[in-house]
Amino acid sequence: MLKELFPQVLTAPFIFVVAFAVTYYIIPKIIWVVHSRGLIDKPDYRSSHKESTPTMAGVAFFLSIITVLFFIKDKDVDSIGLNLIAAITVVFIIGLKDDLVISTPRAKTMGQLIAITALLLNVSMQTINLDGFLGIDSLPIYASIPILAFVMLAIVNAYNLIDGIDGLAAVIGIVIFSGFALLFFFTEQQFYFLVALGFIGVLLAYLRY
């Protein structure tokens, strides 16, 4: 096992540094553009900020994660990288539009469903397997896909409820991805481990600002 994980251990610091560095470098550029163009987010009842805050940090997140996915494409045994890029791109566009012109809940939900569909088009994402728990093994596709779509949509919107408190959202994200990283590391899911690590790097760099 250690022999198989050795290349992963060497790759992990590189991926973390790339994700952290790209985000850390790009966010100040975004802040400058936002200030120069007056694209400032005025605090409302959902925000924890007392003063106007620059928006569009999602641009740095998007570029960082796409860069990470490029470097780890050789570990993508499920061929899900393109699905992730498609889903992330849709979510990025929704977020960018919401930063510039407030999107309606209906538009956000439609965009989220498109992103979820992009993920579910990958065969590895189409089946739920409980490995005998409650006497259930693999659920048929017609049952798995609606359940998966509902769970993904629920998680996205549950997390979205705290996006007005940037520090809290980032810290919770780091905790969640740290848990996933440990899980994927010990189950030898190299691709997903590195994706989780990349998100941790992105969010840690974001906390600086």
Short mmCIF file of C-alpha atoms in Angstrom, two decimals:
data_model
loop_
_atom_site.label_atom_id
_atom_site.label_comp_id
_atom_site.label_asym_id
_atom_site.label_seq_id
_atom_site.Cartn_x
_atom_site.Cartn_y
_atom_site.Cartn_z
CA MET A 1 0.00 0.00 0.00
CA LEU A 2 2.76 2.48 0.96
CA LYS A 3 4.57 1.74 -2.29
CA GLU A 4 1.42 2.59 -4.25
CA LEU A 5 0.82 5.75 -2.23
CA PHE A 6 4.41 7.02 -2.55
CA PRO A 7 3.87 8.89 -5.86
CA GLN A 8 0.68 10.36 -4.40
CA VAL A 9 2.56 11.66 -1.36
CA LEU A 10 5.04 13.38 -3.68
CA THR A 11 2.27 14.87 -5.83
CA ALA A 12 0.11 16.10 -2.95
CA PRO A 13 2.36 18.99 -1.79
CA PHE A 14 2.73 20.16 -5.40
CA ILE A 15 -1.04 20.23 -5.97
CA PHE A 16 -1.63 22.03 -2.67
CA VAL A 17 1.01 24.66 -3.48
CA VAL A 18 -0.34 25.19 -7.02
CA ALA A 19 -3.92 25.68 -5.77
CA PHE A 20 -2.79 27.98 -2.95
CA ALA A 21 -0.40 30.01 -5.13
CA VAL A 22 -2.79 30.57 -8.04
CA THR A 23 -5.55 31.76 -5.70
CA TYR A 24 -3.19 33.87 -3.59
CA TYR A 25 -1.79 35.56 -6.71
CA ILE A 26 -5.06 36.16 -8.56
CA ILE A 27 -7.31 37.48 -5.77
CA PRO A 28 -5.41 40.81 -5.35
CA LYS A 29 -5.74 41.36 -9.13
CA ILE A 30 -9.47 40.72 -8.89
CA ILE A 31 -9.77 43.11 -5.94
CA TRP A 32 -8.03 45.82 -7.97
CA VAL A 33 -10.33 45.33 -10.96
CA VAL A 34 -13.42 45.25 -8.73
CA HIS A 35 -12.41 48.49 -6.99
CA SER A 36 -11.49 50.23 -10.23
CA ARG A 37 -14.82 49.26 -11.84
CA GLY A 38 -16.95 49.85 -8.75
CA LEU A 39 -18.13 46.25 -8.52
CA ILE A 40 -18.40 46.35 -4.74
CA ASP A 41 -20.80 44.18 -2.75
CA LYS A 42 -22.83 46.31 -0.34
CA PRO A 43 -23.62 44.37 2.87
CA ASP A 44 -27.23 43.29 3.42
CA TYR A 45 -29.11 41.33 6.09
CA ARG A 46 -27.38 38.05 5.03
CA SER A 47 -23.86 39.42 5.18
CA SER A 48 -21.52 39.51 8.18
CA HIS A 49 -19.54 42.40 6.67
CA LYS A 50 -19.94 45.92 8.04
CA GLU A 51 -18.35 47.59 5.02
CA SER A 52 -18.60 47.12 1.25
CA THR A 53 -16.61 44.08 0.12
CA PRO A 54 -15.03 43.16 -3.24
CA THR A 55 -16.80 40.36 -5.09
CA MET A 56 -15.82 37.82 -7.77
CA ALA A 57 -13.35 35.72 -5.75
CA GLY A 58 -14.95 32.82 -7.62
CA VAL A 59 -12.80 33.75 -10.63
CA ALA A 60 -9.69 32.78 -8.65
CA PHE A 61 -11.37 29.60 -7.38
CA PHE A 62 -12.35 28.59 -10.90
CA LEU A 63 -8.90 29.14 -12.41
CA SER A 64 -7.18 27.37 -9.52
CA ILE A 65 -9.36 24.25 -9.67
CA ILE A 66 -9.13 24.03 -13.46
CA THR A 67 -5.33 24.21 -13.09
CA VAL A 68 -5.40 21.45 -10.47
CA LEU A 69 -7.56 19.23 -12.71
CA PHE A 70 -5.09 19.73 -15.56
CA PHE A 71 -2.14 18.55 -13.46
CA ILE A 72 -3.91 15.45 -12.10
CA LYS A 73 -5.67 14.31 -15.28
CA ASP A 74 -3.45 11.21 -15.49
CA LYS A 75 -4.92 9.99 -12.16
CA ASP A 76 -8.52 10.33 -13.35
CA VAL A 77 -9.36 6.61 -13.55
CA ASP A 78 -13.12 7.32 -13.65
CA SER A 79 -12.75 9.79 -16.55
CA ILE A 80 -14.79 12.29 -14.58
CA GLY A 81 -12.46 15.26 -15.06
CA LEU A 82 -14.34 16.69 -18.04
CA ASN A 83 -17.64 16.28 -16.21
CA LEU A 84 -16.20 18.17 -13.25
CA ILE A 85 -14.91 20.95 -15.50
CA ALA A 86 -18.33 21.27 -17.16
CA ALA A 87 -20.13 21.34 -13.79
CA ILE A 88 -17.66 23.79 -12.25
CA THR A 89 -17.91 26.06 -15.30
CA VAL A 90 -21.70 26.22 -15.04
CA VAL A 91 -21.53 26.98 -11.30
CA PHE A 92 -18.84 29.60 -11.96
CA ILE A 93 -21.00 31.35 -14.57
CA ILE A 94 -23.98 31.36 -12.19
CA GLY A 95 -21.83 32.82 -9.40
CA LEU A 96 -20.24 35.44 -11.67
CA LYS A 97 -23.63 36.59 -12.94
CA ASP A 98 -24.91 36.74 -9.35
CA ASP A 99 -21.94 38.93 -8.39
CA LEU A 100 -22.58 41.32 -11.27
CA VAL A 101 -26.38 41.22 -11.51
CA ILE A 102 -28.42 39.44 -8.83
CA SER A 103 -29.74 36.14 -10.18
CA THR A 104 -33.21 34.86 -9.36
CA PRO A 105 -33.54 31.67 -7.28
CA ARG A 106 -35.15 30.02 -10.30
CA ALA A 107 -32.16 30.81 -12.53
CA LYS A 108 -29.74 29.56 -9.87
CA THR A 109 -31.66 26.32 -9.45
CA MET A 110 -31.76 25.70 -13.19
CA GLY A 111 -28.03 26.29 -13.44
CA GLN A 112 -27.36 23.97 -10.51
CA LEU A 113 -29.46 21.24 -12.13
CA ILE A 114 -27.46 21.62 -15.35
CA ALA A 115 -24.21 21.27 -13.38
CA ILE A 116 -25.55 18.20 -11.54
CA THR A 117 -26.63 16.68 -14.87
CA ALA A 118 -23.10 17.15 -16.19
CA LEU A 119 -21.78 15.09 -13.26
CA LEU A 120 -24.46 12.41 -13.54
CA LEU A 121 -23.61 11.83 -17.20
CA ASN A 122 -20.51 10.04 -15.95
CA VAL A 123 -21.17 6.32 -15.44
CA SER A 124 -19.31 6.22 -12.12
CA MET A 125 -21.80 8.72 -10.67
CA GLN A 126 -24.99 6.93 -11.70
CA THR A 127 -25.27 4.18 -9.08
CA ILE A 128 -25.74 4.10 -5.31
CA ASN A 129 -24.24 1.04 -3.62
CA LEU A 130 -24.90 0.51 0.11
CA ASP A 131 -22.86 -2.72 0.22
CA GLY A 132 -25.60 -4.67 1.98
CA PHE A 133 -26.56 -1.99 4.53
CA LEU A 134 -30.25 -2.52 5.42
CA GLY A 135 -30.18 -5.40 2.96
CA ILE A 136 -29.55 -3.02 0.04
CA ASP A 137 -26.74 -3.43 -2.47
CA SER A 138 -26.75 -1.48 -5.75
CA LEU A 139 -29.83 0.57 -6.47
CA PRO A 140 -31.07 0.61 -10.08
CA ILE A 141 -30.16 3.70 -12.13
CA TYR A 142 -33.76 4.95 -12.26
CA ALA A 143 -33.72 5.13 -8.45
CA SER A 144 -30.11 6.22 -7.94
CA ILE A 145 -30.10 9.24 -10.26
CA PRO A 146 -33.08 11.10 -8.71
CA ILE A 147 -31.71 10.47 -5.19
CA LEU A 148 -28.23 11.66 -6.16
CA ALA A 149 -29.60 14.74 -7.92
CA PHE A 150 -31.73 15.64 -4.90
CA VAL A 151 -28.84 15.19 -2.44
CA MET A 152 -26.45 17.26 -4.57
CA LEU A 153 -29.00 20.05 -4.97
CA ALA A 154 -29.72 20.03 -1.22
CA ILE A 155 -26.02 20.20 -0.29
CA VAL A 156 -25.30 23.04 -2.73
CA ASN A 157 -28.17 25.15 -1.42
CA ALA A 158 -27.51 24.31 2.24
CA TYR A 159 -23.94 25.54 1.82
CA ASN A 160 -25.14 28.54 -0.16
CA LEU A 161 -27.09 29.73 2.89
CA ILE A 162 -23.81 30.70 4.65
CA ASP A 163 -22.13 32.37 1.66
CA GLY A 164 -22.77 35.81 3.15
CA ILE A 165 -20.36 34.97 5.99
CA ASP A 166 -17.19 34.47 3.96
CA GLY A 167 -14.81 33.42 6.74
CA LEU A 168 -17.26 30.89 8.17
CA ALA A 169 -18.03 29.47 4.71
CA ALA A 170 -14.33 29.07 3.92
CA VAL A 171 -13.49 27.42 7.27
CA ILE A 172 -16.41 25.00 7.00
CA GLY A 173 -15.28 24.19 3.46
CA ILE A 174 -11.76 23.45 4.71
CA VAL A 175 -13.12 21.14 7.43
CA ILE A 176 -15.34 19.30 4.94
CA PHE A 177 -12.61 18.86 2.33
CA SER A 178 -10.12 17.78 5.00
CA GLY A 179 -12.50 15.00 5.99
CA PHE A 180 -12.91 13.96 2.37
CA ALA A 181 -9.15 14.13 1.77
CA LEU A 182 -8.50 11.73 4.67
CA LEU A 183 -11.24 9.39 3.46
CA PHE A 184 -9.95 9.34 -0.11
CA PHE A 185 -6.32 8.96 1.02
CA PHE A 186 -6.97 5.86 3.10
CA THR A 187 -9.22 4.32 0.42
CA GLU A 188 -6.51 5.04 -2.20
CA GLN A 189 -8.73 7.26 -4.34
CA GLN A 190 -5.83 9.37 -5.58
CA PHE A 191 -7.73 11.63 -7.99
CA TYR A 192 -10.41 12.61 -5.49
CA PHE A 193 -7.84 13.00 -2.71
CA LEU A 194 -5.91 15.52 -4.81
CA VAL A 195 -9.09 17.37 -5.82
CA ALA A 196 -10.01 17.74 -2.12
CA LEU A 197 -6.46 18.89 -1.34
CA GLY A 198 -6.68 21.45 -4.12
CA PHE A 199 -9.87 22.89 -2.64
CA ILE A 200 -8.19 23.14 0.78
CA GLY A 201 -5.33 25.11 -0.79
CA VAL A 202 -7.77 27.44 -2.56
CA LEU A 203 -9.77 28.15 0.60
CA LEU A 204 -6.70 28.70 2.79
CA ALA A 205 -5.38 31.26 0.33
CA TYR A 206 -8.80 32.91 0.21
CA LEU A 207 -8.87 33.29 4.01
CA ARG A 208 -5.91 35.68 3.75
CA TYR A 209 -8.18 38.20 2.01
#
